[in-house]
CSV table of C-alpha atoms in Angstrom, one decimal:
chain,number,residue,atom,x,y,z
A,168,MET,CA,15.1,43.7,10.4
A,169,TYR,CA,11.4,43.1,11.3
A,170,ALA,CA,8.8,42.1,8.8
A,171,ALA,CA,7.5,44.8,6.6
A,172,LYS,CA,4.2,46.5,7.6
A,173,VAL,CA,1.3,45.8,5.4
A,174,GLU,CA,-0.3,49.4,5.2
A,175,GLY,CA,-3.7,48.6,3.7
A,176,ASP,CA,-4.7,46.1,6.3
A,177,LYS,CA,-7.5,46.3,9.0
A,178,TYR,CA,-7.3,44.3,12.0
A,179,ARG,CA,-10.6,43.6,13.6
A,180,PHE,CA,-10.4,42.1,17.4
A,181,GLY,CA,-13.6,42.1,19.7
A,182,GLU,CA,-15.6,45.6,19.5
A,183,TYR,CA,-12.4,47.2,17.9
A,184,GLU,CA,-11.1,47.8,14.4
A,185,LEU,CA,-7.6,48.9,13.8
A,186,ASP,CA,-7.2,50.8,10.3
A,187,MET,CA,-3.5,50.6,9.5
A,188,ALA,CA,-3.7,52.9,6.2
A,189,ARG,CA,-5.7,55.7,8.3
A,190,HIS,CA,-3.5,55.0,11.5
A,191,GLN,CA,-6.9,54.9,13.4
A,192,LEU,CA,-8.6,52.8,16.0
A,193,ARG,CA,-12.3,52.7,16.1
A,194,ARG,CA,-14.9,51.1,18.5
A,195,GLY,CA,-17.9,50.4,16.7
A,196,SER,CA,-18.5,53.4,14.7
A,197,GLU,CA,-16.9,55.6,16.9
A,198,PRO,CA,-13.2,56.7,16.6
A,199,VAL,CA,-10.9,56.0,19.8
A,200,HIS,CA,-8.4,58.7,20.7
A,201,VAL,CA,-4.9,56.9,21.2
A,202,GLU,CA,-1.8,59.0,21.7
A,203,PRO,CA,0.4,58.3,18.5
A,204,ARG,CA,3.4,56.4,20.5
A,205,ALA,CA,0.4,53.9,21.9
A,206,LEU,CA,-1.0,53.5,18.6
A,207,ASP,CA,2.3,52.6,17.0
A,208,LEU,CA,3.1,49.9,19.7
A,209,LEU,CA,-0.6,48.4,19.3
A,210,ARG,CA,0.1,48.6,15.5
A,211,HIS,CA,3.4,46.7,16.1
A,212,LEU,CA,2.1,44.2,18.5
A,213,VAL,CA,-1.1,43.4,16.2
A,214,GLU,CA,1.4,42.7,13.1
A,215,HIS,CA,3.5,40.5,14.9
A,216,ARG,CA,1.0,38.7,17.3
A,217,ASP,CA,2.4,35.3,16.1
A,218,ARG,CA,5.2,35.8,18.7
A,219,VAL,CA,6.2,37.5,21.9
A,220,VAL,CA,7.7,41.0,21.1
A,221,PRO,CA,10.9,42.1,22.9
A,222,LYS,CA,11.1,45.3,24.5
A,223,ASN,CA,14.0,46.5,22.7
A,224,GLU,CA,12.1,45.9,19.6
A,225,LEU,CA,9.4,48.0,20.5
A,226,LEU,CA,11.6,50.8,21.6
A,227,ASP,CA,13.5,50.6,18.2
A,228,GLU,CA,10.3,50.4,16.2
A,229,VAL,CA,8.1,52.9,18.1
A,230,TRP,CA,10.8,55.4,19.2
A,231,GLY,CA,13.5,54.8,16.3
A,232,ASP,CA,16.9,56.5,16.9
A,233,ARG,CA,15.6,58.3,19.8
A,234,PHE,CA,16.7,57.3,23.3
A,235,VAL,CA,13.9,56.7,25.8
A,236,SER,CA,13.8,55.0,29.1
A,237,GLU,CA,11.6,51.9,29.7
A,238,ALA,CA,9.1,54.1,31.7
A,239,ALA,CA,8.3,55.6,28.5
A,240,LEU,CA,7.4,52.0,26.9
A,241,THR,CA,5.3,51.3,30.3
A,242,THR,CA,3.4,54.4,29.7
A,243,ALA,CA,2.7,53.9,26.2
A,244,LEU,CA,1.6,50.3,26.9
A,245,ARG,CA,-0.8,51.4,29.5
A,246,THR,CA,-2.3,53.7,27.3
A,247,ALA,CA,-2.6,51.3,24.5
A,248,ARG,CA,-4.2,48.8,27.0
A,249,LEU,CA,-6.9,51.3,28.1
A,250,ALA,CA,-7.6,52.5,24.5
A,251,VAL,CA,-8.9,48.6,24.1
A,252,ASP,CA,-10.4,48.1,27.4
A,253,ASP,CA,-7.6,46.0,28.7
A,254,THR,CA,-5.4,46.1,31.9
A,255,GLY,CA,-2.3,44.9,33.4
A,256,SER,CA,-4.2,42.2,35.3
A,257,ARG,CA,-6.6,41.4,32.7
A,258,GLN,CA,-4.3,40.9,29.7
A,259,GLN,CA,-7.1,39.9,27.5
A,260,VAL,CA,-5.4,41.9,24.6
A,261,ILE,CA,-1.9,42.5,25.5
A,262,ARG,CA,-0.2,40.0,27.3
A,263,THR,CA,3.2,40.5,29.3
A,264,VAL,CA,5.6,37.8,29.0
A,265,HIS,CA,8.0,38.0,32.1
A,266,ARG,CA,11.5,38.8,31.0
A,267,ARG,CA,10.7,38.4,27.4
A,268,GLY,CA,8.5,41.0,26.2
A,269,TYR,CA,4.8,41.3,25.2
A,270,GLN,CA,2.2,39.6,22.8
A,271,PHE,CA,-1.0,40.4,21.1
A,272,VAL,CA,-3.5,37.6,22.3
A,273,ALA,CA,-7.0,38.6,21.2
A,274,GLU,CA,-8.5,37.0,18.5
A,275,ALA,CA,-8.0,39.1,15.3
A,276,THR,CA,-9.8,39.0,11.9
A,277,VAL,CA,-7.5,40.5,9.0
A,278,ILE,CA,-9.3,42.3,6.1
A,279,GLY,CA,-7.6,44.1,3.4
A,280,PRO,CA,-5.0,43.5,1.0
A,281,GLY,CA,-2.8,41.7,3.1
A,282,ALA,CA,-5.4,39.2,4.0
A,283,PRO,CA,-5.2,35.6,2.6
A,284,PRO,CA,-7.9,34.8,0.0
A,285,VAL,CA,-11.0,33.3,1.4
A,286,GLU,CA,-14.5,32.4,0.0
A,287,PRO,CA,-16.9,35.0,-0.7
A,288,GLY,CA,-18.5,36.8,1.9
A,289,ARG,CA,-16.2,35.2,4.5
A,290,GLU,CA,-13.4,36.7,6.4
A,291,ALA,CA,-10.2,34.8,7.1
A,292,SER,CA,-9.7,34.4,11.0
A,293,VAL,CA,-6.4,34.8,12.5
A,294,GLN,CA,-5.9,33.0,15.9
A,295,PRO,CA,-3.3,34.1,18.4
A,296,ALA,CA,-0.4,32.2,17.9
A,297,VAL,CA,0.7,30.6,21.1
A,298,VAL,CA,1.9,27.3,19.9
A,299,GLY,CA,0.3,27.6,16.5
A,300,GLY,CA,-2.5,26.3,14.6
A,301,PRO,CA,-6.0,27.7,13.8
A,302,LEU,CA,-7.7,26.6,16.9
A,303,GLY,CA,-9.5,28.8,19.1
A,304,ALA,CA,-13.0,29.4,21.0
A,305,ASP,CA,-15.1,29.9,17.8
A,306,ARG,CA,-13.7,26.5,16.2
A,307,GLN,CA,-15.0,24.6,19.3
A,308,THR,CA,-18.4,23.0,19.6
A,309,ILE,CA,-20.0,23.0,23.4
A,310,ARG,CA,-22.7,20.4,24.1
A,311,PHE,CA,-24.5,19.3,27.5
A,312,CYS,CA,-25.1,16.0,28.7
A,313,ARG,CA,-26.8,14.8,32.1
A,314,ALA,CA,-25.5,12.9,34.8
A,315,GLY,CA,-27.4,9.9,36.4
A,316,ASP,CA,-28.4,12.4,39.1
A,317,GLY,CA,-29.6,15.0,36.8
A,318,THR,CA,-26.7,17.3,37.0
A,319,ARG,CA,-25.9,19.0,33.7
A,320,ILE,CA,-22.6,18.4,32.3
A,321,ALA,CA,-20.9,20.7,29.4
A,322,TYR,CA,-18.5,19.3,27.2
A,323,ALA,CA,-16.5,20.4,24.1
A,324,ALA,CA,-14.5,19.2,21.1
A,325,VAL,CA,-11.9,21.0,19.2
A,326,GLY,CA,-9.6,20.1,16.4
A,327,SER,CA,-9.7,17.1,14.0
A,328,GLY,CA,-8.0,13.5,13.9
A,329,PRO,CA,-7.7,10.8,16.4
A,330,PRO,CA,-9.5,11.6,19.6
A,331,LEU,CA,-7.9,12.7,23.0
A,332,LEU,CA,-10.2,12.8,25.9
A,333,LYS,CA,-9.0,15.1,29.0
A,334,ALA,CA,-10.5,14.3,32.1
A,335,ALA,CA,-11.8,17.4,34.0
A,336,ASN,CA,-9.8,19.2,36.5
A,337,TRP,CA,-10.4,22.1,38.9
A,338,MET,CA,-10.3,25.6,37.5
A,339,SER,CA,-11.8,24.9,34.0
A,340,HIS,CA,-14.2,26.8,31.9
A,341,LEU,CA,-14.7,25.6,28.4
A,342,ASP,CA,-15.3,29.1,27.0
A,343,LEU,CA,-13.1,31.3,28.9
A,344,GLU,CA,-10.0,28.9,28.6
A,345,TRP,CA,-9.3,30.2,25.3
A,346,THR,CA,-8.4,33.7,26.5
A,347,THR,CA,-6.6,32.8,29.6
A,348,PRO,CA,-2.8,32.3,29.6
A,349,VAL,CA,-3.2,29.6,32.2
A,350,TRP,CA,-4.7,27.4,29.5
A,351,SER,CA,-5.0,28.6,26.1
A,352,HIS,CA,-1.5,27.0,24.9
A,353,TRP,CA,-2.4,23.6,26.4
A,354,LEU,CA,-5.5,23.7,24.4
A,355,ARG,CA,-4.0,24.7,21.4
A,356,GLY,CA,-1.1,22.1,21.9
A,357,LEU,CA,-3.1,19.3,22.7
A,358,ALA,CA,-5.5,19.6,19.9
A,359,ARG,CA,-2.8,19.8,17.1
A,360,ASN,CA,-3.5,17.0,14.7
A,361,ARG,CA,-6.2,15.3,16.8
A,362,ARG,CA,-9.6,16.1,18.3
A,363,LEU,CA,-9.5,17.2,21.8
A,364,ILE,CA,-12.5,16.3,23.9
A,365,ARG,CA,-12.8,17.9,27.5
A,366,TYR,CA,-15.5,18.8,29.9
A,367,ASP,CA,-16.3,21.0,32.8
A,368,GLU,CA,-16.8,19.2,36.0
A,369,ARG,CA,-19.6,19.6,38.4
A,370,GLY,CA,-19.8,22.6,40.2
A,371,CYS,CA,-17.2,24.5,37.8
A,372,GLY,CA,-17.6,26.4,34.4
A,373,LEU,CA,-20.5,25.8,32.2
A,374,SER,CA,-21.7,22.5,33.9
A,375,ASP,CA,-24.1,22.7,37.0
A,376,TRP,CA,-22.7,24.6,40.1
A,377,ALA,CA,-25.4,23.6,42.4
A,378,VAL,CA,-25.3,19.9,42.4
A,379,PRO,CA,-26.9,17.1,44.7
A,380,GLY,CA,-23.5,15.2,44.8
A,381,PHE,CA,-20.0,16.2,45.1
A,382,THR,CA,-17.8,13.0,45.5
A,383,PHE,CA,-14.9,11.5,43.9
A,384,ASP,CA,-17.2,9.0,42.4
A,385,ASP,CA,-19.5,11.4,41.2
A,386,TRP,CA,-16.5,13.0,39.1
A,387,VAL,CA,-15.5,9.4,37.8
A,388,ASP,CA,-19.6,9.0,36.8
A,389,ASP,CA,-19.4,12.2,35.0
A,390,LEU,CA,-16.4,11.1,32.9
A,391,GLU,CA,-18.3,7.8,32.0
A,392,THR,CA,-21.4,10.0,31.0
A,393,VAL,CA,-19.2,12.6,28.7
A,394,VAL,CA,-17.6,9.3,27.3
A,395,GLU,CA,-21.1,8.0,26.2
A,396,ALA,CA,-22.4,11.7,25.0
A,397,ALA,CA,-19.2,12.0,22.7
A,398,GLY,CA,-19.9,8.7,21.1
A,399,LEU,CA,-16.0,7.5,22.2
A,400,ASP,CA,-15.1,3.7,21.7
A,401,ARG,CA,-11.7,3.4,22.6
A,402,PHE,CA,-9.3,6.3,23.1
A,403,PRO,CA,-6.4,7.8,25.0
A,404,LEU,CA,-7.1,9.5,28.2
A,405,LEU,CA,-5.3,12.5,29.9
A,406,GLY,CA,-5.4,13.4,33.6
A,407,VAL,CA,-4.2,16.6,35.1
A,408,SER,CA,-3.6,17.2,38.7
A,409,GLN,CA,-6.5,15.9,40.6
A,410,GLY,CA,-8.0,14.8,37.1
A,411,GLY,CA,-5.2,12.1,37.1
A,412,ALA,CA,-6.9,10.1,39.9
A,413,VAL,CA,-10.2,10.4,38.1
A,414,ALA,CA,-8.5,9.2,34.9
A,415,VAL,CA,-7.0,6.4,36.9
A,416,ALA,CA,-10.4,5.4,38.3
A,417,TYR,CA,-11.9,5.5,35.0
A,418,ALA,CA,-9.4,3.4,33.3
A,419,VAL,CA,-9.5,0.7,35.9
A,420,ARG,CA,-13.4,0.9,35.8
A,421,HIS,CA,-13.1,0.4,31.5
A,422,PRO,CA,-9.8,-1.2,30.6
A,423,GLU,CA,-11.5,-1.9,27.2
A,424,ARG,CA,-12.1,2.0,26.7
A,425,VAL,CA,-8.7,3.3,27.5
A,426,SER,CA,-5.9,2.6,24.9
A,427,ARG,CA,-3.4,4.9,26.6
A,428,LEU,CA,-3.3,6.9,29.8
A,429,ILE,CA,-1.3,10.4,30.5
A,430,LEU,CA,-0.9,11.5,33.9
A,431,ALA,CA,0.3,15.2,34.2
A,432,GLY,CA,1.0,16.7,37.6
A,433,ALA,CA,-0.9,14.0,39.0
A,434,TYR,CA,-1.0,12.2,42.4
A,435,ALA,CA,-2.8,9.0,43.7
A,436,ARG,CA,-3.4,10.1,47.4
A,437,GLY,CA,-4.4,13.6,48.6
A,438,ARG,CA,-2.4,15.5,51.2
A,439,GLN,CA,-4.5,14.4,53.9
A,440,VAL,CA,-4.6,10.7,52.9
A,441,ARG,CA,-0.8,10.7,52.4
A,442,ALA,CA,0.0,12.6,55.4
A,443,ARG,CA,2.5,9.7,57.4
A,444,SER,CA,2.9,11.6,60.7
A,445,GLU,CA,1.2,13.5,63.4
A,446,THR,CA,3.0,16.6,61.9
A,447,GLU,CA,2.4,16.1,58.2
A,448,GLY,CA,-1.4,15.4,59.3
A,449,ALA,CA,-1.4,19.0,61.3
A,450,GLU,CA,0.3,20.8,58.2
A,451,ALA,CA,-2.5,19.4,55.7
A,452,ALA,CA,-5.3,20.4,58.2
A,453,LEU,CA,-3.7,23.8,58.5
A,454,ASP,CA,-3.6,24.2,54.7
A,455,LEU,CA,-7.1,23.1,54.1
A,456,ASP,CA,-8.4,25.6,57.0
A,457,VAL,CA,-6.3,28.4,55.7
A,458,ALA,CA,-7.8,27.5,52.1
A,459,ARG,CA,-11.2,27.7,53.6
A,460,VAL,CA,-10.7,31.1,55.0
A,461,GLY,CA,-9.1,32.4,51.8
A,462,TRP,CA,-12.0,31.1,49.4
A,463,MET,CA,-14.8,31.8,51.5
A,464,HIS,CA,-13.4,35.7,52.2
A,465,GLN,CA,-11.9,35.8,48.9
A,466,ASN,CA,-8.7,36.9,50.8
A,467,PRO,CA,-6.5,38.7,47.9
A,468,ARG,CA,-3.6,37.6,49.7
A,469,PHE,CA,-4.3,34.2,50.2
A,470,LEU,CA,-5.4,33.7,46.6
A,471,ARG,CA,-2.0,35.3,45.4
A,472,VAL,CA,-0.1,32.8,47.4
A,473,PHE,CA,-2.1,30.0,46.1
A,474,ALA,CA,-1.5,31.2,42.6
A,475,SER,CA,1.9,31.4,43.2
A,476,GLN,CA,1.9,27.7,44.1
A,477,PHE,CA,0.7,26.7,40.6
A,478,LEU,CA,3.2,29.5,38.9
A,479,PRO,CA,6.1,29.8,41.2
A,480,ASP,CA,8.1,31.7,38.3
A,481,GLY,CA,5.0,34.0,37.4
A,482,THR,CA,5.0,37.6,38.1
A,483,PRO,CA,2.3,39.4,40.3
A,484,GLU,CA,0.4,39.9,36.9
A,485,ASP,CA,0.5,36.4,36.3
A,486,TRP,CA,-1.1,35.5,39.8
A,487,ASP,CA,-3.8,38.0,39.5
A,488,GLU,CA,-4.7,36.8,36.0
A,489,PHE,CA,-4.6,33.2,37.6
A,490,THR,CA,-6.7,34.5,40.5
A,491,THR,CA,-9.4,36.5,38.2
A,492,PHE,CA,-9.9,33.2,36.2
A,493,GLN,CA,-10.3,30.8,39.3
A,494,GLN,CA,-12.9,33.5,40.5
A,495,GLN,CA,-14.8,33.1,37.3
A,496,THR,CA,-14.8,29.3,37.1
A,497,THR,CA,-16.5,28.5,40.5
A,498,SER,CA,-18.1,29.9,43.6
A,499,PRO,CA,-16.1,30.5,46.9
A,500,ALA,CA,-18.3,27.6,48.4
A,501,ASN,CA,-17.6,25.4,45.6
A,502,GLY,CA,-14.0,26.1,45.6
A,503,VAL,CA,-13.7,25.1,49.2
A,504,ARG,CA,-15.5,21.7,48.4
A,505,PHE,CA,-13.2,21.1,45.9
A,506,LEU,CA,-10.1,21.5,47.7
A,507,GLU,CA,-12.0,19.4,50.9
A,508,GLN,CA,-12.5,16.6,48.3
A,509,PHE,CA,-9.0,17.0,46.6
A,510,ALA,CA,-7.5,16.4,50.0
A,511,ARG,CA,-9.0,13.1,50.7
A,512,ILE,CA,-8.5,11.4,47.3
A,513,ASP,CA,-6.9,8.1,47.2
A,514,VAL,CA,-6.4,5.5,44.2
A,515,SER,CA,-3.5,4.1,45.5
A,516,ASP,CA,-5.3,0.7,46.0
A,517,ILE,CA,-6.7,0.2,42.7
A,518,ALA,CA,-3.8,2.0,40.5
A,519,HIS,CA,-2.0,-1.5,40.0
A,520,GLU,CA,-5.2,-2.5,38.0
A,521,VAL,CA,-4.4,0.0,35.0
A,522,ALA,CA,-4.0,-2.3,32.1
A,523,CYS,CA,-2.8,0.2,29.4
A,524,PRO,CA,0.6,1.9,28.6
A,525,THR,CA,1.0,5.0,30.7
A,526,LEU,CA,3.0,8.3,30.7
A,527,ILE,CA,3.4,10.0,33.5
A,528,LEU,CA,4.7,13.7,33.2
A,529,HIS,CA,5.8,15.8,36.1
A,530,SER,CA,7.5,18.9,36.8
A,531,ARG,CA,10.8,18.0,39.0
A,532,ASP,CA,10.5,20.9,41.3
A,533,ASP,CA,6.4,21.1,41.2
A,534,GLU,CA,5.5,23.3,44.2
A,535,ARG,CA,1.9,22.1,44.5
A,536,VAL,CA,2.1,18.6,43.9
A,537,PRO,CA,5.6,17.1,45.3
A,538,VAL,CA,7.6,14.7,42.5
A,539,SER,CA,7.2,12.2,45.2
A,540,GLU,CA,3.5,11.6,44.2
A,541,ALA,CA,4.8,10.8,40.6
A,542,ASN,CA,7.2,8.4,41.8
A,543,GLU,CA,4.5,6.6,43.8
A,544,LEU,CA,2.3,6.4,40.7
A,545,ALA,CA,5.3,5.2,38.5
A,546,ALA,CA,5.6,2.4,41.1
A,547,LEU,CA,2.1,1.7,41.2
A,548,ILE,CA,1.1,1.4,37.7
A,549,PRO,CA,2.6,-1.8,35.8
A,550,ASP,CA,3.2,-0.5,32.2
A,551,SER,CA,4.2,3.0,33.2
A,552,ARG,CA,7.2,5.2,32.5
A,553,LEU,CA,8.1,8.6,34.2
A,554,VAL,CA,9.4,11.5,32.7
A,555,LEU,CA,10.5,14.4,34.9
A,556,LEU,CA,10.5,17.8,33.3
A,557,LYS,CA,13.0,20.8,34.5
A,558,SER,CA,10.4,23.3,35.9
A,559,ARG,CA,8.8,24.5,39.2
A,560,SER,CA,5.4,24.9,37.6
A,561,HIS,CA,2.4,22.5,38.4
A,562,LEU,CA,0.8,24.1,35.4
A,563,LEU,CA,3.2,24.3,32.7
A,564,THR,CA,3.6,27.9,31.0
A,565,ALA,CA,3.9,28.3,27.4
A,566,PHE,CA,7.2,30.2,27.5
A,567,GLU,CA,9.2,27.8,29.4
A,568,PRO,CA,11.5,25.2,27.5
A,569,ALA,CA,9.4,22.2,29.7
A,570,TRP,CA,6.5,23.1,27.5
A,571,ASP,CA,7.6,22.0,24.2
A,572,GLU,CA,9.2,18.8,25.7
A,573,PHE,CA,5.9,18.2,27.4
A,574,LEU,CA,4.0,18.2,24.1
A,575,SER,CA,6.8,16.3,22.4
A,576,HIS,CA,6.6,13.3,24.9
A,577,ILE,CA,3.0,13.3,24.4
A,578,ASP,CA,3.0,13.5,20.7
A,579,ALA,CA,5.4,10.6,20.4
A,580,PHE,CA,3.4,8.5,23.2
A,581,LEU,CA,0.6,8.8,21.3
A,582,THR,CA,2.0,7.7,18.1
A,583,GLU,CA,3.9,4.5,19.0
């Protein structure tokens, strides 16, 4: 029913080596004691790391004809995670996919009889297959450039082919994005058959966190800096969430540079700007006040609610993963500064000056940025088309049908 095991293989991931022939897990030179059922579970997940493994399959493979409850699977899963220094909230090795099963997501190297042929002295790298393709953090190049005010900006390129530049958005980290389910599938999907260039905005990720300026114009200036540093001439530009407004402003400043514009979950006006009544203004102010308190005090209840706005169909584990990643990307003080600036964004008076074909993609039931904002962008930008996706997510996950549709629309748009 399932692919046959290759008993001679060894799999290396992080500090660990899983020896199939010896049925042994080692950390460095030391063996790691793992209960046999948990080790069998780990073996099966590693062997089938290119896909999500359903619960029933794990029960069949690990326990065979023996009837056991899902509690036994949960216990074995917890034991396997502890053995490889993983947890249900971190999920950097074994990822829980809500309602579908589990997937081994750590970057692995296979050696032994089942490994593909490689050059002498080199090992074959196997990347976690979320959307396919041999792309990963070890394949990207990170460089640094300096903005006009001296701020150091980190940027990276991965993949090969025609370029696609992604404007920065909040909650990014050029290195850690490869290991989080929030962004890893975006990187692999966007870098298929093209060279994806992206960067961490000031105050975030690998770029400087302590900066002299923190305004919308600074963000557009930083995009200009990265374009020059990367040696780009004319290219398509992608803007996600508030990065969409930055991309719009850049496209207006440099119509000779931007060949096509893609906006995903974007908006022209921040929440404070688009408030049309006293009630909406009060709601926007309250939202920002709650955000200030939540971020400054790292309130876990607020942070989980905030995460649920981005991933409304996620599990508590998904929200915890999202929150942990946020905390790794910026400081609490900068988190507040970002949210204050987002609320004041306004490119509605210049969006009509975008001169290139524009694709606007938006989740129909987005709970963070309402679909009315996508409608406004489509009405403002002359040569634009709007595609509404069947999703509630602000950031599409890898395991919803809208994700494949999202990539298909981008691929088609960029090859026209």
